[in-house]
Each structure stands twice: as C-alpha cells, then as structure tokens.
mmCIF file of C-alpha atoms and ligand atoms in Angstrom:
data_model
loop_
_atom_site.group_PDB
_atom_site.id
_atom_site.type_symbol
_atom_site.label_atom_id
_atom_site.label_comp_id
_atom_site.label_asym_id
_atom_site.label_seq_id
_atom_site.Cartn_x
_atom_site.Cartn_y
_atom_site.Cartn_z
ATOM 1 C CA UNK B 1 11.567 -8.562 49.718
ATOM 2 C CA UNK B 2 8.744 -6.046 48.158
ATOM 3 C CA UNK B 3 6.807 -7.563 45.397
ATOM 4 C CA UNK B 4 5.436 -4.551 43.661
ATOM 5 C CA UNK B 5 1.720 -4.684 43.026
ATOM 6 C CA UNK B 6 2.088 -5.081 39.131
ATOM 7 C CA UNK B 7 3.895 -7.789 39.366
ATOM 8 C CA UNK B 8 2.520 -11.762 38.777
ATOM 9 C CA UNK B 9 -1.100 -10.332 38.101
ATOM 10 C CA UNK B 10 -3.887 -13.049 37.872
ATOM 11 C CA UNK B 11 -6.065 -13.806 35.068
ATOM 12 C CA UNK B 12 -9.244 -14.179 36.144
ATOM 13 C CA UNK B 13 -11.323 -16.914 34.387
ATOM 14 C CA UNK B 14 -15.151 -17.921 34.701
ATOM 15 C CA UNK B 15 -16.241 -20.787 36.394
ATOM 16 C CA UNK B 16 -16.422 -22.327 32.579
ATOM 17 C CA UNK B 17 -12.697 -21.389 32.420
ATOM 18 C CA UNK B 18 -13.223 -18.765 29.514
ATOM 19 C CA UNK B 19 -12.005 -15.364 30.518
ATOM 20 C CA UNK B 20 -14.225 -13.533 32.473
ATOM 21 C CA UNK B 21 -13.509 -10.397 30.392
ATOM 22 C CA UNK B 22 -11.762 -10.042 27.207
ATOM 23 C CA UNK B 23 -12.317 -6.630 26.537
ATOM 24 C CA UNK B 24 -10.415 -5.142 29.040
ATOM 25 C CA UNK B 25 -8.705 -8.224 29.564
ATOM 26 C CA UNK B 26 -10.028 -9.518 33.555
ATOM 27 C CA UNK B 27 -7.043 -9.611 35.402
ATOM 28 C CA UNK B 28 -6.449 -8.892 39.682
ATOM 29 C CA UNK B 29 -3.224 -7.807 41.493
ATOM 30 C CA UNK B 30 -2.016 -10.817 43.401
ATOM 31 C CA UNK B 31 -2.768 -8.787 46.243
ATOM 32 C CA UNK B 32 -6.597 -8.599 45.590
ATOM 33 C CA UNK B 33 -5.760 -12.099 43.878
ATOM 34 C CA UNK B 34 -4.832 -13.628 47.273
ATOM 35 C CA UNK B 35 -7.481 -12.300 48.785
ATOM 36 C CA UNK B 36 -10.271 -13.514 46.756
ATOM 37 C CA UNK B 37 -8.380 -16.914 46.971
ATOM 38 C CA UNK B 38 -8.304 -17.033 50.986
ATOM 39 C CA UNK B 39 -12.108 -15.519 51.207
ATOM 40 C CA UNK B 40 -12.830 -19.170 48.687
ATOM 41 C CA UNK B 41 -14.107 -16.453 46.023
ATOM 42 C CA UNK B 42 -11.872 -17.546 43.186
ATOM 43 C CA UNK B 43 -10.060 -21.228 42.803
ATOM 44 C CA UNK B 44 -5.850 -21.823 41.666
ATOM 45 C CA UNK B 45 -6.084 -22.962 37.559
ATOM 46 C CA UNK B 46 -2.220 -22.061 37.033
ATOM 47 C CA UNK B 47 0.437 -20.998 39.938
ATOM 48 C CA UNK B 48 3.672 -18.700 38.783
ATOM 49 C CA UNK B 49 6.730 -19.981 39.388
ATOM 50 C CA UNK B 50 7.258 -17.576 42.143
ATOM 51 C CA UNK B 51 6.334 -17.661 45.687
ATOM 52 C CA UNK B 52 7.036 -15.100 48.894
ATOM 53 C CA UNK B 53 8.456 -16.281 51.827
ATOM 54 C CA UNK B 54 7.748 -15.358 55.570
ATOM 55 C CA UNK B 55 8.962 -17.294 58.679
ATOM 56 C CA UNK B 56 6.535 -19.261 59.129
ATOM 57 C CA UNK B 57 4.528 -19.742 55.293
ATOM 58 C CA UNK B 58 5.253 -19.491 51.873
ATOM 59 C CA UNK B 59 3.177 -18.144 49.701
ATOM 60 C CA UNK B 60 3.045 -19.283 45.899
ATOM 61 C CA UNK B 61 1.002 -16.437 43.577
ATOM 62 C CA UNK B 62 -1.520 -18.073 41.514
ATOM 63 C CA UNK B 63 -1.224 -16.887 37.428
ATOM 64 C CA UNK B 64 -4.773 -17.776 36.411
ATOM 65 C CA UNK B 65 -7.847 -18.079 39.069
ATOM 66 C CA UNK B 66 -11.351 -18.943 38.033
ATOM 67 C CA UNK B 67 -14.397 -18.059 39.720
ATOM 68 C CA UNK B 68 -15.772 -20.563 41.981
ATOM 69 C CA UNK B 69 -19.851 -19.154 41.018
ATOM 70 C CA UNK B 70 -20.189 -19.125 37.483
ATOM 71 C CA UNK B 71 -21.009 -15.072 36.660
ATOM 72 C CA UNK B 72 -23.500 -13.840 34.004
ATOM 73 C CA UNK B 73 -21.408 -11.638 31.880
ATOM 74 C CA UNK B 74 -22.467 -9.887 28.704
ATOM 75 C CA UNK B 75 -21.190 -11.459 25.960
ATOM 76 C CA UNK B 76 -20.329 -10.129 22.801
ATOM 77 C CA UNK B 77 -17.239 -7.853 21.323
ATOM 78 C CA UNK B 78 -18.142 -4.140 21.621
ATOM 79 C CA UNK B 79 -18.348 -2.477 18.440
ATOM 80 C CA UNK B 80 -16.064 0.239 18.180
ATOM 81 C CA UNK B 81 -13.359 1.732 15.660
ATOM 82 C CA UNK B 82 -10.087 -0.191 17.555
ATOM 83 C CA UNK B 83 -12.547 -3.913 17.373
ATOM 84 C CA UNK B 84 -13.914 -3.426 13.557
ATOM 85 C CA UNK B 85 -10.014 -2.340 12.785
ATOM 86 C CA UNK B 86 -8.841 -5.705 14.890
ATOM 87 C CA UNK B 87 -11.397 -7.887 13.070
ATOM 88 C CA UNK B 88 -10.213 -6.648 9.447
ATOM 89 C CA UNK B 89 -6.888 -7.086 10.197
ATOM 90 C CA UNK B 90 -5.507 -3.421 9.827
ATOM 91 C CA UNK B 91 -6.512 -3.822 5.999
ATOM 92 C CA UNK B 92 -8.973 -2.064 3.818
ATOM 93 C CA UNK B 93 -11.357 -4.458 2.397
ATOM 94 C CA UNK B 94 -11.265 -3.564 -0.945
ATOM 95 C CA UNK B 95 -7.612 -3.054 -1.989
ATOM 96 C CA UNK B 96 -5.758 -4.849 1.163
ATOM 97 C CA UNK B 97 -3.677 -2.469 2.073
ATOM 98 C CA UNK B 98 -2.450 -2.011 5.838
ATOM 99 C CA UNK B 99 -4.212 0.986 7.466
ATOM 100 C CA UNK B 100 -2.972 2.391 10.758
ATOM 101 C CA UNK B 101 -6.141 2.641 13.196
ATOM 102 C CA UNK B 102 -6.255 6.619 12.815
ATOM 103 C CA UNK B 103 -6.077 6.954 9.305
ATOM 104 C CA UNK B 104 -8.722 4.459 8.378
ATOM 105 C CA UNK B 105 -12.482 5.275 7.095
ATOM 106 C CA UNK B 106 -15.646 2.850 7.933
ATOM 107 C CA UNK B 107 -17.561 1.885 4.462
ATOM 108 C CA UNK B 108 -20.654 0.498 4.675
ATOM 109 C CA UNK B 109 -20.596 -2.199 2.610
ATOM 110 C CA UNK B 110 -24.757 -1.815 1.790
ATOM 111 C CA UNK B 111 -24.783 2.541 1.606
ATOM 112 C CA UNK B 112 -26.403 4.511 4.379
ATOM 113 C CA UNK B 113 -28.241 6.251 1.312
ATOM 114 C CA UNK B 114 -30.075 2.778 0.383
ATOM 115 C CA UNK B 115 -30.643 2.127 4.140
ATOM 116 C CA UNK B 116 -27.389 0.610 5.214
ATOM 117 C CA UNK B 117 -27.051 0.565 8.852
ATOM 118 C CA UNK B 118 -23.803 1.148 10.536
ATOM 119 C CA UNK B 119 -23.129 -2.417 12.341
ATOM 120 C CA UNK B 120 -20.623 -5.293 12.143
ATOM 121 C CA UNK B 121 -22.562 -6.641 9.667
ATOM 122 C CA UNK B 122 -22.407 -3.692 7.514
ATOM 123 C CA UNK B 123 -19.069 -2.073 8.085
ATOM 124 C CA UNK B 124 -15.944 -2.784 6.801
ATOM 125 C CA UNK B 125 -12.293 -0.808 7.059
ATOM 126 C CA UNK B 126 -11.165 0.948 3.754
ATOM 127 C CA UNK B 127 -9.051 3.222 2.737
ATOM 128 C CA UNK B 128 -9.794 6.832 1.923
ATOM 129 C CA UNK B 129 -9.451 5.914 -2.133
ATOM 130 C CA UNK B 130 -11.269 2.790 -1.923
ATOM 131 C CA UNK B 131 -14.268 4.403 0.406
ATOM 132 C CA UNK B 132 -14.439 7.953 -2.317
ATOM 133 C CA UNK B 133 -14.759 5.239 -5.136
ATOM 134 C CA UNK B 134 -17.167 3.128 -3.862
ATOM 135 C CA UNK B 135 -19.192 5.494 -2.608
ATOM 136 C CA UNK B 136 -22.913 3.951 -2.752
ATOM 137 C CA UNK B 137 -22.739 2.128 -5.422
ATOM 138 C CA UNK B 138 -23.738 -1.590 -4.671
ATOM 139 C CA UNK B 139 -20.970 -4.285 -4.208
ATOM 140 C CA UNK B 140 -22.180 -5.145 -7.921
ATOM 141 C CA UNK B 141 -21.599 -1.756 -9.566
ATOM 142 C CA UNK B 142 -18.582 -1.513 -7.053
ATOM 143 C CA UNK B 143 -16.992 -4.905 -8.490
ATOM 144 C CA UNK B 144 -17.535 -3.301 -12.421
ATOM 145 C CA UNK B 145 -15.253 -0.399 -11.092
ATOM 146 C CA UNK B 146 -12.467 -2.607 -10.329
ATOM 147 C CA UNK B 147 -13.623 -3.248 -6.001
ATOM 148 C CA UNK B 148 -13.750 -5.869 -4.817
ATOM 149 C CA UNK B 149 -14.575 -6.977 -1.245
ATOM 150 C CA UNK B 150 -12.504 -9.555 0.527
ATOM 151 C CA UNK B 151 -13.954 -9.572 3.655
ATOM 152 C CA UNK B 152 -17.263 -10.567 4.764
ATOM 153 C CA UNK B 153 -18.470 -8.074 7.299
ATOM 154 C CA UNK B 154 -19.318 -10.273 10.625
ATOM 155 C CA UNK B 155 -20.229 -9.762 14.378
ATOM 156 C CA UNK B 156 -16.434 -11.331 15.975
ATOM 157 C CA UNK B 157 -16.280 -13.719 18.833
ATOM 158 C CA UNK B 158 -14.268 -12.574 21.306
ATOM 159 C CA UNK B 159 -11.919 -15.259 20.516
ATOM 160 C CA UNK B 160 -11.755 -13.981 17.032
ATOM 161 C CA UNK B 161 -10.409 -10.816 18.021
ATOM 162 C CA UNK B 162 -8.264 -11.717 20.931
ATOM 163 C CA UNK B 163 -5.887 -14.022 18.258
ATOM 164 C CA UNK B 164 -6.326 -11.293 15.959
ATOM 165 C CA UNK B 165 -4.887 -8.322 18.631
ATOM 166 C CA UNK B 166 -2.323 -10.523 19.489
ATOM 167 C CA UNK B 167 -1.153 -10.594 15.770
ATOM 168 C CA UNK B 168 -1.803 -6.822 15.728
ATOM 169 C CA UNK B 169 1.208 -6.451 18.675
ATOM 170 C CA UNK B 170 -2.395 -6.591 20.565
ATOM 171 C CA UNK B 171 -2.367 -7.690 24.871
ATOM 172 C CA UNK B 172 1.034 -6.848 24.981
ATOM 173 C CA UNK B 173 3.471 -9.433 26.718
ATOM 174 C CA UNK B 174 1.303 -12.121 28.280
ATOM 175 C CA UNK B 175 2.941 -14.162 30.901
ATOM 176 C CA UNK B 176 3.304 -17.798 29.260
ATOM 177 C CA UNK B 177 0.639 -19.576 31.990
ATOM 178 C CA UNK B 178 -2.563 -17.645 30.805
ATOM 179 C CA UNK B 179 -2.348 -18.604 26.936
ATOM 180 C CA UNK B 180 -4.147 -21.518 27.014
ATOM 181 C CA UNK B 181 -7.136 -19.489 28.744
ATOM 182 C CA UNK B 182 -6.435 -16.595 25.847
ATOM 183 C CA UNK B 183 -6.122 -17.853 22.618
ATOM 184 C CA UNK B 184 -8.223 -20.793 21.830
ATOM 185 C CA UNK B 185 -8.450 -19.783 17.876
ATOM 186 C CA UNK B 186 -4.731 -19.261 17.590
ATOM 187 C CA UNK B 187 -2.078 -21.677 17.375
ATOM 188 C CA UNK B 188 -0.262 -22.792 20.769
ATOM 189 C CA UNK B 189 2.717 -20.659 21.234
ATOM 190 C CA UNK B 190 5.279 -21.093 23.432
HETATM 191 ZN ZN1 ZN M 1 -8.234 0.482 -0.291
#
C-alpha cells in the first residue's frame, strides 16, 4: 500500500494546544509527523482513523500533534490586503456590499491628509463609490453625506479571522479531528 505524502497531514499545535501557526496554517506530512513523534519532539492530541500495516507493527497516523516544549511564536495576524478583507467580511464598510478581494479599495477611516495612518486600526474595506465619496472628510461630515461606518476598524485575533476564512470558503476542507484546535470563535461543526 503507498500512502502518498499529502495524505492524513498533522496539525501541529503548541504545547498550550493553540495552533502553532495560523497564518499559514502549521501542519507536517505524516511522514515528518512520525518522525517528530518517534524522536519525542511532538505528542498524539487526535489519531485518524487510518493506520499502515507492516508484518510485524501497525502504524496509526496521528491528525493533530502538539509540541512537547512550549515555542515562542509571534503572535498577532499579519496585516495585509487578503487579512483586512477576511476581517471585514468581503464587505465595504460603508454601504455593505460584497467586494471580491481584487476589486476592493482600503479607506482610512481617519484621512492620510489629517494624519491617518494606514493600520488595522485605521483601515477599513470599501468600495470604489463609497472610498471617492468619502474621501477625507471626517466620519462626521462623512455620516451628513449619507456614510455611514458599520465596522469598527480593529487589530483581529487570529481566532477572529480563522472563523471568519472559514466562512469566506477560507482553509479549504479541514479533516473533521483538527476543528476543535481551529475554530474556537465559531460554532462546533460537524
Ligand atoms: Zn460601498
């Protein structure tokens, strides 16, 4: 039997049990999966249902391993055009209406020509209308022209934006052991 090296990939998990990386999501090959598990690197959480056979052992892949040492990572969703687009939902701000990732334009909510600075804080998605007509007029003068903003413009946990991809058609299929590690802000699905 040849298990392809795509298949039954581990999710690899902290020694807290949170994902080790989100963003790209930390996963091994159960090749470099078994490994780490025989060398003691990385403990079982969840096995697959699956296991290879030889004569003598059987050999049961593991679906989510966590690090035995707990590893400093760097926390934190990085702030790019696909994460600010995840964390609004695919909508513009001011009108709600869905955006495709390429065709949307960042408006800072606070102008870059009153000293708006271009961070989560300050950026929201909009569409090309909604961005010419606000322009840099404050949220104030923006509200008397008929804008109003219905998001507030935060720095996402990765948490946040994981439920939110998944929404978004996001991770793509995720086999059903890892969820529980994945989603914590999103309803259990099954
Ligand atoms: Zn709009």
């Amino acid at each position: 039997m040849t298990i392809h090296l795509n298949q039954y990939p581990a999710l690899v998990l902290n020694a807290d049990f949170t994902p080790k990386s989100v963003f790209p999501l930390s996963t091994l090959n159960w090749q470099d999966a078994a490994k780490g598990v025989f060398l003691g690197k990385y403990v079982r959480v969840v096995d697959y249902e699956a296991s290879i056979k030889t004569r003598t052992q059987e050999y049961v892949f593991p679906s989510v391993i966590a690090m035995k040492d707990y590893v400093q990572v760097k926390n934190g969703v990085p702030f790019n055009r696909h994460n600010i687009w995840i964390r609004d939902e695919g909508k513009c701000a001011y009108c709600r209406d869905p955006l495709k990732m390429n065709e949307f334009t960042f408006d800072h909510v606070k102008a870059q020509t009153h000293g708006g600075i271009t961070e989560w804080t300050n950026i929201v998605c909009a569409c090309q209308p909604c961005n010419g007509k606000k322009a840099s007029k404050t949220l104030k003068e923006a509200q008397k022209a008929g804008l109003t903003l219905h998001v507030t413009p935060h720095v996402p946990t990765v948490y946040e934006i994981a439920s939110k991809a998944r929404r978004l058609g996001g991770f793509g299929p995720t086999p059903s052991e890892w969820i529980d590690f994945l989603y914590w802000e999103s309803e259990l699905e099954r």
